[in-house]
PDB file of C-alpha atoms in Angstrom:
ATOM      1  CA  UNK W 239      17.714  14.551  -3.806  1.00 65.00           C
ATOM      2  CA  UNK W 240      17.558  18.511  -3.502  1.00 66.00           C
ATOM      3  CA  UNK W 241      16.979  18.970  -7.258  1.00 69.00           C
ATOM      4  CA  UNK W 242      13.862  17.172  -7.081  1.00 70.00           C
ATOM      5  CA  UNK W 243      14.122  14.183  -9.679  1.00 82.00           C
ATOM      6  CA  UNK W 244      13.340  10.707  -9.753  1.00 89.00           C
ATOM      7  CA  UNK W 245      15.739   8.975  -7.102  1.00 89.00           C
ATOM      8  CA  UNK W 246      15.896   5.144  -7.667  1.00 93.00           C
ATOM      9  CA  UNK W 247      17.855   2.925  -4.624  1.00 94.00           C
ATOM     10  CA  UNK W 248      16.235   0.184  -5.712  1.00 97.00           C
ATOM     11  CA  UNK W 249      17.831  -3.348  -4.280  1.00 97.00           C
ATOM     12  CA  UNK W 250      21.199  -1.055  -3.174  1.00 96.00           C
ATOM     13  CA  UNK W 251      20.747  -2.574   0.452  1.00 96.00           C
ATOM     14  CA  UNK W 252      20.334   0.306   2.173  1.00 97.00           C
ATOM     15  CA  UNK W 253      19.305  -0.035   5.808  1.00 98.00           C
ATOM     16  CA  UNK W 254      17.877   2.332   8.426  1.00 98.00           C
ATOM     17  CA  UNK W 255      21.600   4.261   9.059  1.00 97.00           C
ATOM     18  CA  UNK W 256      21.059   5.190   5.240  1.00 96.00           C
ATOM     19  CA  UNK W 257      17.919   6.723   5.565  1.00 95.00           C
ATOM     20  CA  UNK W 258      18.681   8.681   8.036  1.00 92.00           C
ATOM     21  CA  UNK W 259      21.917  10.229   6.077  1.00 90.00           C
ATOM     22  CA  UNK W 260      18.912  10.636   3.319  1.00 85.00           C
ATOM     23  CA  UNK W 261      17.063  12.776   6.045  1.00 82.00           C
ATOM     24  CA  UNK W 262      20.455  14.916   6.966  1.00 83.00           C
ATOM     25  CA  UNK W 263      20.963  15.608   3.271  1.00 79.00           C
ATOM     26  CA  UNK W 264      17.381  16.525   2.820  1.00 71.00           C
ATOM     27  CA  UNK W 265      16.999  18.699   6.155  1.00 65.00           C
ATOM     28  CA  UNK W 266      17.081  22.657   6.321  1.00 55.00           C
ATOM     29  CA  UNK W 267      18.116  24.637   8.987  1.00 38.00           C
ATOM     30  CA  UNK W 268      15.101  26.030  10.757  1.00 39.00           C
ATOM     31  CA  UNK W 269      12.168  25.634   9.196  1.00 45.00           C
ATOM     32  CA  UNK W 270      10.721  25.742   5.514  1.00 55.00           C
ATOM     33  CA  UNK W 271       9.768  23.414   3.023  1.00 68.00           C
ATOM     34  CA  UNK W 272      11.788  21.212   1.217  1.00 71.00           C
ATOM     35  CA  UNK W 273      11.958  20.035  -2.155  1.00 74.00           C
ATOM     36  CA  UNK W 274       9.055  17.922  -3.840  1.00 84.00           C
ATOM     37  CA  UNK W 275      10.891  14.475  -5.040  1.00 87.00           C
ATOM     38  CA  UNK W 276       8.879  13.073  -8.166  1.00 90.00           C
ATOM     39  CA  UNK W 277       9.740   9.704  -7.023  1.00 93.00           C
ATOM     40  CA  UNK W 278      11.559   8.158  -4.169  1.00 93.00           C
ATOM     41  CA  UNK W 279      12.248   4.279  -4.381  1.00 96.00           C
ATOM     42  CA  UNK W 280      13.938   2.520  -1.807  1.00 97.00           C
ATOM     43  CA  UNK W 281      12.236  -0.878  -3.008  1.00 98.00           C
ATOM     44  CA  UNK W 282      13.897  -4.387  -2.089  1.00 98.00           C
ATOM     45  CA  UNK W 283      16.056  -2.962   1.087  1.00 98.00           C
ATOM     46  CA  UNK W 284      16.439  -3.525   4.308  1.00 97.00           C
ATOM     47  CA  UNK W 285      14.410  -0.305   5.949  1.00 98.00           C
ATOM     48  CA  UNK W 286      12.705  -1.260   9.182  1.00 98.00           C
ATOM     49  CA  UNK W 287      10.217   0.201  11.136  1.00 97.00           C
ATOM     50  CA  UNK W 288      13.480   2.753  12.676  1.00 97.00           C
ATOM     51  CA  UNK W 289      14.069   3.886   8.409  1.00 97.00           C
ATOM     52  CA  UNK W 290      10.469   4.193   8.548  1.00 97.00           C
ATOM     53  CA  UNK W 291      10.605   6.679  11.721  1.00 96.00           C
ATOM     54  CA  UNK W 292      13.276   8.943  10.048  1.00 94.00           C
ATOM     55  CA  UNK W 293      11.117   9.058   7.030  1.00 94.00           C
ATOM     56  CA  UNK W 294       8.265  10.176   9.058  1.00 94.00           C
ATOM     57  CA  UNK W 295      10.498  13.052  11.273  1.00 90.00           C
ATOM     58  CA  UNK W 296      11.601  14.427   7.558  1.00 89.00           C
ATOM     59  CA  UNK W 297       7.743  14.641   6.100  1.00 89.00           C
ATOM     60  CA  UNK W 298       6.463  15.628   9.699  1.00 86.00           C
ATOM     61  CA  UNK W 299       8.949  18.852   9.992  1.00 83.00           C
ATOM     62  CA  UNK W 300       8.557  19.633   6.066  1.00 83.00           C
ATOM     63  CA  UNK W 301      12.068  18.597   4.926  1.00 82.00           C
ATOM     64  CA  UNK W 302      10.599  16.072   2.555  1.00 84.00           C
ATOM     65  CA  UNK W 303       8.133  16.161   0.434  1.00 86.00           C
ATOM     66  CA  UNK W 304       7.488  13.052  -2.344  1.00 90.00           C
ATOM     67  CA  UNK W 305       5.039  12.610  -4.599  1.00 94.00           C
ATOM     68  CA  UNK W 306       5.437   8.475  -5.229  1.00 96.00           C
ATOM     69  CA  UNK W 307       6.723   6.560  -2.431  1.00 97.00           C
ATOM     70  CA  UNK W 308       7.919   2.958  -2.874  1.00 98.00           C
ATOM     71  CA  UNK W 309       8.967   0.716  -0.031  1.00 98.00           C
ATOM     72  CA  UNK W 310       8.305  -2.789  -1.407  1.00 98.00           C
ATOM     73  CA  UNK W 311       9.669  -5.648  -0.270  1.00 97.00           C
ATOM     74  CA  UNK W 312      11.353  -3.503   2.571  1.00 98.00           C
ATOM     75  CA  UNK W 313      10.251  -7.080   5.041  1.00 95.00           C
ATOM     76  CA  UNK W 314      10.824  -5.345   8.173  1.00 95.00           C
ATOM     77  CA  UNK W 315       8.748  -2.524   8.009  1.00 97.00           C
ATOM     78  CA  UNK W 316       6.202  -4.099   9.478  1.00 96.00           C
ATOM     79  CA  UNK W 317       3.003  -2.178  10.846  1.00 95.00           C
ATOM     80  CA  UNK W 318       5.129  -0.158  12.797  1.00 96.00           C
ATOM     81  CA  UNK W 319       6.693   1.386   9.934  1.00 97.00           C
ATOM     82  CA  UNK W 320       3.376   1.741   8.562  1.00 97.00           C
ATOM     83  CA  UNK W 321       2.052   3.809  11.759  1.00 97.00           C
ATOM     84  CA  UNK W 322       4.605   5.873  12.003  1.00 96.00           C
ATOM     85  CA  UNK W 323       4.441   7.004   8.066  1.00 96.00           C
ATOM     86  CA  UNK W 324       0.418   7.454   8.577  1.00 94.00           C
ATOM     87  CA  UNK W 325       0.964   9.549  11.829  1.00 93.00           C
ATOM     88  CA  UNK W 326       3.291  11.848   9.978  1.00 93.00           C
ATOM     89  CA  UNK W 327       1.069  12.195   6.862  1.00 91.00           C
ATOM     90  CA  UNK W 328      -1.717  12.971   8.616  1.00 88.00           C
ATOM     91  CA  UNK W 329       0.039  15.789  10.857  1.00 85.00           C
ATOM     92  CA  UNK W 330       1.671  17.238   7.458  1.00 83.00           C
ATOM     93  CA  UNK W 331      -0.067  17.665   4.170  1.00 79.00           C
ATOM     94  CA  UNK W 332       2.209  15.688   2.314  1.00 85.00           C
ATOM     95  CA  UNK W 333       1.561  15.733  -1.436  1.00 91.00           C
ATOM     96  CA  UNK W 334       2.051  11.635  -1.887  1.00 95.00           C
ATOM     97  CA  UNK W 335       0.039  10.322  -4.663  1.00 97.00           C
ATOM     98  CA  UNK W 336       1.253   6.611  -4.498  1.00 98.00           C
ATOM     99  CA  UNK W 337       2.715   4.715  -1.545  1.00 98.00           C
ATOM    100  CA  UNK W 338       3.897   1.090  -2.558  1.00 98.00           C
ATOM    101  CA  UNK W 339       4.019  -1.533   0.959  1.00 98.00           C
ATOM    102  CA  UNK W 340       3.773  -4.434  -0.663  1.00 97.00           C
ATOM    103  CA  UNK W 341       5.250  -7.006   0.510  1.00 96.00           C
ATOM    104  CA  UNK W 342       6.586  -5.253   4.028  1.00 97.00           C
ATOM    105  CA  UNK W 343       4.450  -7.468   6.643  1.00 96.00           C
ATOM    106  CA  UNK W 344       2.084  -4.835   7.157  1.00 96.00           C
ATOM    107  CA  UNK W 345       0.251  -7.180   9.092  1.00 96.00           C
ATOM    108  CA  UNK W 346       2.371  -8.572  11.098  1.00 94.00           C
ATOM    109  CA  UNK W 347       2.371 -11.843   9.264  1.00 91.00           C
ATOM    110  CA  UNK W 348       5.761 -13.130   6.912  1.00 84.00           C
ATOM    111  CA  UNK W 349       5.374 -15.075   4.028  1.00 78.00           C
ATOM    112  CA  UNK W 350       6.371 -18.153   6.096  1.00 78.00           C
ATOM    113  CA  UNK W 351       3.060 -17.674   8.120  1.00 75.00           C
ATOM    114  CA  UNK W 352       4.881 -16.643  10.894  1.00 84.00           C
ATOM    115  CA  UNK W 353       4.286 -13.603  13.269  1.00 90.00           C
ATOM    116  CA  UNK W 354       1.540 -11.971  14.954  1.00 92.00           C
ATOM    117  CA  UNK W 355      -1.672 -10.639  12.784  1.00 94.00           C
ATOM    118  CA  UNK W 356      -2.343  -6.687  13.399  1.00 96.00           C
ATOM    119  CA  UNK W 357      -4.214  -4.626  11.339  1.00 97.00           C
ATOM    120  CA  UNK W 358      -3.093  -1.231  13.137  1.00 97.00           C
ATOM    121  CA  UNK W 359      -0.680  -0.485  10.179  1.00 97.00           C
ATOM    122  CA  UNK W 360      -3.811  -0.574   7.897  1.00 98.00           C
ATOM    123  CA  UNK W 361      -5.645   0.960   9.614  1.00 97.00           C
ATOM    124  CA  UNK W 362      -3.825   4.011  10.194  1.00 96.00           C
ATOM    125  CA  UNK W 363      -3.119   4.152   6.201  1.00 96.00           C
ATOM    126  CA  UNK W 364      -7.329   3.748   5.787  1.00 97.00           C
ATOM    127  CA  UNK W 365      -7.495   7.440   8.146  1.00 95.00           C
ATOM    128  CA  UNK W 366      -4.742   9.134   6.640  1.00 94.00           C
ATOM    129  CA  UNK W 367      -6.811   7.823   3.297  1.00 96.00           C
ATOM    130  CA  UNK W 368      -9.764   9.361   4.950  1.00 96.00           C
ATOM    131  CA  UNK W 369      -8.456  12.581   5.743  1.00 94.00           C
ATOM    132  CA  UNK W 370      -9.714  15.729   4.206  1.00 94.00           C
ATOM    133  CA  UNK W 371      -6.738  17.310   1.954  1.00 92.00           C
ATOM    134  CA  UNK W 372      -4.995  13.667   1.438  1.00 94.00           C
ATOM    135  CA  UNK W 373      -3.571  13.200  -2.161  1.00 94.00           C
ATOM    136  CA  UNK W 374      -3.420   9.272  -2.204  1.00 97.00           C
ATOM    137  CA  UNK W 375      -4.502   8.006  -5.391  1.00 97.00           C
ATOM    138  CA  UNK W 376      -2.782   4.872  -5.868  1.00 96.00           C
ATOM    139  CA  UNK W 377      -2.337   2.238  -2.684  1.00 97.00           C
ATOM    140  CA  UNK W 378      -0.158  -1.060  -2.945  1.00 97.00           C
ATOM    141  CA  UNK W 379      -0.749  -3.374  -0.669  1.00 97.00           C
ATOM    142  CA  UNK W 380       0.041  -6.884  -1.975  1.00 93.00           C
ATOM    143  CA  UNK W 381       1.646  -9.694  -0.491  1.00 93.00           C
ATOM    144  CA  UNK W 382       0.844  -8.883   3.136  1.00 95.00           C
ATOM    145  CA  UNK W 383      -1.192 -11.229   4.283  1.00 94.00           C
ATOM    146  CA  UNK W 384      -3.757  -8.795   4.606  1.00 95.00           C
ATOM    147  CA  UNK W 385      -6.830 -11.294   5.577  1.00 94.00           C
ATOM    148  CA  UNK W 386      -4.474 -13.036   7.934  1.00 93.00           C
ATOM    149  CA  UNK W 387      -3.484 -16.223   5.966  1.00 89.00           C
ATOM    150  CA  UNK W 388      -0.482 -16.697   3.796  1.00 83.00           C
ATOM    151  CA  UNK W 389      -0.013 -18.552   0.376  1.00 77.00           C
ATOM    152  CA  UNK W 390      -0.372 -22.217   1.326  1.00 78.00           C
ATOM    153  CA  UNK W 391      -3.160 -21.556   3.843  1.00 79.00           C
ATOM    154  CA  UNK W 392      -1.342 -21.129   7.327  1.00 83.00           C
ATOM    155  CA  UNK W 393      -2.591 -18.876  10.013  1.00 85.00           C
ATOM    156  CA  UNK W 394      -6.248 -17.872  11.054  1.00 89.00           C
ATOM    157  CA  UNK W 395      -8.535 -15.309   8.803  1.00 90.00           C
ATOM    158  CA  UNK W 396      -8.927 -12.013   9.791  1.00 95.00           C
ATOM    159  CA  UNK W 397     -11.315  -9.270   8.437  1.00 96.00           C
ATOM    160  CA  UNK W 398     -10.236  -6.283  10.134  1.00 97.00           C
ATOM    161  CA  UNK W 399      -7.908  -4.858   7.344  1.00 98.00           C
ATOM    162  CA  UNK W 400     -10.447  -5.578   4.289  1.00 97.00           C
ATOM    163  CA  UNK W 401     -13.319  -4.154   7.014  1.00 98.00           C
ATOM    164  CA  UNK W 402     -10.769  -0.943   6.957  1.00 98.00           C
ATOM    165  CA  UNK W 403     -10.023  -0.671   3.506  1.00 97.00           C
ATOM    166  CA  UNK W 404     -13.497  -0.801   2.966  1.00 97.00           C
ATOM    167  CA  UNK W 405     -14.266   1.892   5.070  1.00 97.00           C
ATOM    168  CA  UNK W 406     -12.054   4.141   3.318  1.00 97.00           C
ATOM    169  CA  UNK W 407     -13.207   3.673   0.291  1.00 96.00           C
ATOM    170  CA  UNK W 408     -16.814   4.818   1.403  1.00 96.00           C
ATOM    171  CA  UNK W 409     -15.293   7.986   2.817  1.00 96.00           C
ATOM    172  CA  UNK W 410     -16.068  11.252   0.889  1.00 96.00           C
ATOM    173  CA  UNK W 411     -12.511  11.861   1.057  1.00 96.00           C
ATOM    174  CA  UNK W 412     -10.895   8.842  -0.022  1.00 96.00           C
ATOM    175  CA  UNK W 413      -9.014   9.489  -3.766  1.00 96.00           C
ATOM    176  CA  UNK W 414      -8.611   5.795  -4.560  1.00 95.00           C
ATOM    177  CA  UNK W 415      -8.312   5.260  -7.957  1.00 92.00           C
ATOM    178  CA  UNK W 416      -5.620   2.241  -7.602  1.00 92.00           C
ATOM    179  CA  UNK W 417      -5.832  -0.111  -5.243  1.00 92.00           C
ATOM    180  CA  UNK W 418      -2.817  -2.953  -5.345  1.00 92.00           C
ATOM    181  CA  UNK W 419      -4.023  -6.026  -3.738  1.00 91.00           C
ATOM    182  CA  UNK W 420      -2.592  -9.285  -5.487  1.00 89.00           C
ATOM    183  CA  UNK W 421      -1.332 -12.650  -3.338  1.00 88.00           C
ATOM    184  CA  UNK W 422      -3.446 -11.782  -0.473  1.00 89.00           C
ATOM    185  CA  UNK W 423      -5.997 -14.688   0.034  1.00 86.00           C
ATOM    186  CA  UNK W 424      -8.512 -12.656  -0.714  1.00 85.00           C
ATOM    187  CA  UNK W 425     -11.426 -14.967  -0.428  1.00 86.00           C
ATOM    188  CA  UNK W 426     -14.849 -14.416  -0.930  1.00 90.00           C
ATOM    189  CA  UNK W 427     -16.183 -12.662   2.286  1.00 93.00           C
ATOM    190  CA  UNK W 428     -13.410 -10.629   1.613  1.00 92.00           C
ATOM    191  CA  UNK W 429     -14.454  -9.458  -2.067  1.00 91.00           C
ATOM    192  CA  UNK W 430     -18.090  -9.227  -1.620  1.00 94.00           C
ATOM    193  CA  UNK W 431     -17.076  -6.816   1.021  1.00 96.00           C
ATOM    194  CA  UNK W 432     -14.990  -4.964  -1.467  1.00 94.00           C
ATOM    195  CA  UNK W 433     -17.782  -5.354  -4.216  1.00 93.00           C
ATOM    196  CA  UNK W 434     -20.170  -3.405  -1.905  1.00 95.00           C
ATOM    197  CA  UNK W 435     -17.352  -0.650  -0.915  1.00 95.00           C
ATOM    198  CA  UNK W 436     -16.636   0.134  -4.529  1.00 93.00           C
ATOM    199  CA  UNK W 437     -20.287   0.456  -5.959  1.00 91.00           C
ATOM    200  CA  UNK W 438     -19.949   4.125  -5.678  1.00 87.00           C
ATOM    201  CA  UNK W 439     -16.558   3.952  -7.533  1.00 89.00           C
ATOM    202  CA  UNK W 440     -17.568   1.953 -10.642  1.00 85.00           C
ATOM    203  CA  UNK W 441     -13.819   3.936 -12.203  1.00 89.00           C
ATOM    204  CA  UNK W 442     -11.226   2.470  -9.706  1.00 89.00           C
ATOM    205  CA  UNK W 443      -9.129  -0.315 -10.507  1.00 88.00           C
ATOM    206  CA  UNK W 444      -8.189  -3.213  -8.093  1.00 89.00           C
ATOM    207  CA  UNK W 445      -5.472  -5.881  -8.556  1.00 88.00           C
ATOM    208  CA  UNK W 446      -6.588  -8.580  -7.043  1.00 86.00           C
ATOM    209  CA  UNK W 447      -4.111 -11.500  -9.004  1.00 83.00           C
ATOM    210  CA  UNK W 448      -3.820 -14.250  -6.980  1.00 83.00           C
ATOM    211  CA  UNK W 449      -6.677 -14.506  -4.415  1.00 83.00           C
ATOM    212  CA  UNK W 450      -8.964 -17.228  -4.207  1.00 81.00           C
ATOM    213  CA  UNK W 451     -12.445 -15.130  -5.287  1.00 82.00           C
ATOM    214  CA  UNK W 452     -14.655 -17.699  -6.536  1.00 82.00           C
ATOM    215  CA  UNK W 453     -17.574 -17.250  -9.121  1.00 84.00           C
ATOM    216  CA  UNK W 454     -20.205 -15.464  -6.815  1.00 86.00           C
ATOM    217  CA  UNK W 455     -17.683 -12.862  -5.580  1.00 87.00           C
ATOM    218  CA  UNK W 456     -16.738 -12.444  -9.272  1.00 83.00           C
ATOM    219  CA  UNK W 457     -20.081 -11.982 -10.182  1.00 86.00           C
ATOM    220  CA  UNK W 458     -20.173  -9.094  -7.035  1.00 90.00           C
ATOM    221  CA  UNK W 459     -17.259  -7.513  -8.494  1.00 85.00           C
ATOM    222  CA  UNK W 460     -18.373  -7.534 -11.735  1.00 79.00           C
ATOM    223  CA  UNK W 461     -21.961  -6.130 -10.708  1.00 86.00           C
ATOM    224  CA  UNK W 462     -19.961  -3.103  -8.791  1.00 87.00           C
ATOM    225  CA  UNK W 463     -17.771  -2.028 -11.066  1.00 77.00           C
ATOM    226  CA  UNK W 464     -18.637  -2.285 -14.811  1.00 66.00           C
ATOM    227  CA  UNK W 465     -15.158  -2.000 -16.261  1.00 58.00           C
ATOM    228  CA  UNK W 466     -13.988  -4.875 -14.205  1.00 56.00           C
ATOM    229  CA  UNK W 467     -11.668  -7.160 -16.527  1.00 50.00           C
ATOM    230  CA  UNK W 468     -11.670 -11.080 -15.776  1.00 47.00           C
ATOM    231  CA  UNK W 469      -8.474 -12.628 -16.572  1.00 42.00           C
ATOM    232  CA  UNK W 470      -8.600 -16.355 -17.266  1.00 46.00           C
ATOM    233  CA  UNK W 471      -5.441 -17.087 -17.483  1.00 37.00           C
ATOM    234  CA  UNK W 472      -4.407 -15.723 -14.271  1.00 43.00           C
ATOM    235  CA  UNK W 473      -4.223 -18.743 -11.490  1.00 36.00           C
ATOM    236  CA  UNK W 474      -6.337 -19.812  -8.474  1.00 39.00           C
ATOM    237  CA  UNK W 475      -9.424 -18.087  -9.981  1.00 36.00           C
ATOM    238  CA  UNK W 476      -7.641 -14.540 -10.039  1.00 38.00           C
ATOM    239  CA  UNK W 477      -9.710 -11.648 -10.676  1.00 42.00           C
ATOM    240  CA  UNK W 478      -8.161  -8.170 -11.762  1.00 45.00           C
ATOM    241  CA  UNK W 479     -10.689  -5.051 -11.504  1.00 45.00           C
ATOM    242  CA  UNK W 480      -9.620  -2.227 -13.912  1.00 41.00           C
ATOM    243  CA  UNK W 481     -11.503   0.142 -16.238  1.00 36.00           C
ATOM    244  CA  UNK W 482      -8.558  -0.188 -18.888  1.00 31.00           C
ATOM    245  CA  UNK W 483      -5.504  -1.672 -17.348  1.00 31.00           C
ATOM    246  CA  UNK W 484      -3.916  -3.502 -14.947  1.00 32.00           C
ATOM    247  CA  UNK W 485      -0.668  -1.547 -14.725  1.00 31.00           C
ATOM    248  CA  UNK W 486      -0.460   2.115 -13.417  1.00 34.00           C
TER     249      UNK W 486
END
């Protein structure tokens, strides 16, 4: 962790006591900044919103400094995990390029449909995003139910965190070159929303697998952003929006 390199705990089922023996090892004595980690993944865990609060105290006093995040599939994050990263990024210029959620109830919401919808988590991302200085490039934010709905249709649609992302991608300071936003019911309000948020960033890609966008909202997309790349094979309509690639 000191050195700097790569550091993969993916799926070691590491919970919030081991994040916080992460933060010891990475913490100086008085103040000073700490090394810059390429790449910390502590995909497929069990972090909660508490992991996500010792994360926060170790980017917030400078101990920590990462360049790709990855907390996917961490399910008990939740948008209190995400508030309390976005609070600390904002107070500390932390050089983070990607951050991976997906899949952490950002919303709220679990895959079951069950839960409470808020978009505060979101939102607070979308400022930090916003904020002069911010080095996000790359945002992934699938499977979170972000429009309020889950995969088989339960629960009540909800604009606020499209309405956000939206607004951040209008920002002068937004970086946004990636945007990860597959198995999100993603309908068609939803994209043309999107379409008109990215005309001024025909170069950005957007995964947007598994969402129900239907032919007009294509059509939006595709008028936006002219290296948008229409899958066919992909199911439920799919759309993926990427000058070259879908990967990163």
């Amino acid at each position: 962790l000191r050195s700097g390199k790569p550091v993969d705990m993916e799926g070691k089922k590491l919970g919030d006591a081991d994040v916080g023996f992460i933060v010891v090892i990475l913490s100086h004595a008085g103040t000073g900044t700490g090394p810059l980690i390429d790449d910390l993944n502590l995909s497929h865990n069990q972090i909660t919103a508490k992991g996500a609060a010792e994360l926060a105290k170790a980017i917030s006093n400078g101990s920590m400094r990462v360049r790709r995040l990855r907390l996917a599939s961490n399910r008990r994050l939740g948008r209190k995990g995400l508030v309390v990263l976005s609070e600390a990024l904002i107070a500390r210029e932390c050089p983070l390029e990607l951050l991976d959620v997906s899949d952490t109830s950002a919303c709220g919401l679990h895959t079951d449909g069950s839960g409470k919808y808020s978009a505060e988590g979101i939102i607070h991302l979308c400022k930090w995003a916003s904020t002069p200085g911010n080095s996000l490039s790359t945002l992934m934010l699938g499977s979170n139910q972000l429009c309020g709905v889950n995969w088989d249709g339960r629960g009540t649609h909800n604009l606020a965190a499209v309405e956000a992302l939206c607004a951040a991608l209008q920002a002068p300071a937004c970086r946004f070159s990636h945007l990860g936003l597959h198995d999100n019911r993603w309908g068609n309000r939803a994209a043309l929303l999107l379409a008109e948020a990215i005309k001024t960033r025909p170069e950005i890609s957007i995964d947007l697998r598994w969402n129900d966008v239907g032919a007009k909202s294509r059509s939006a997309l595709l008028d936006a952003a002219p290296g948008v790349v229409l899958d066919p094979q992909r199911l439920r309509c799919s759309v993926t929006v990427s000058k070259h690639t879908n990967s990163i």
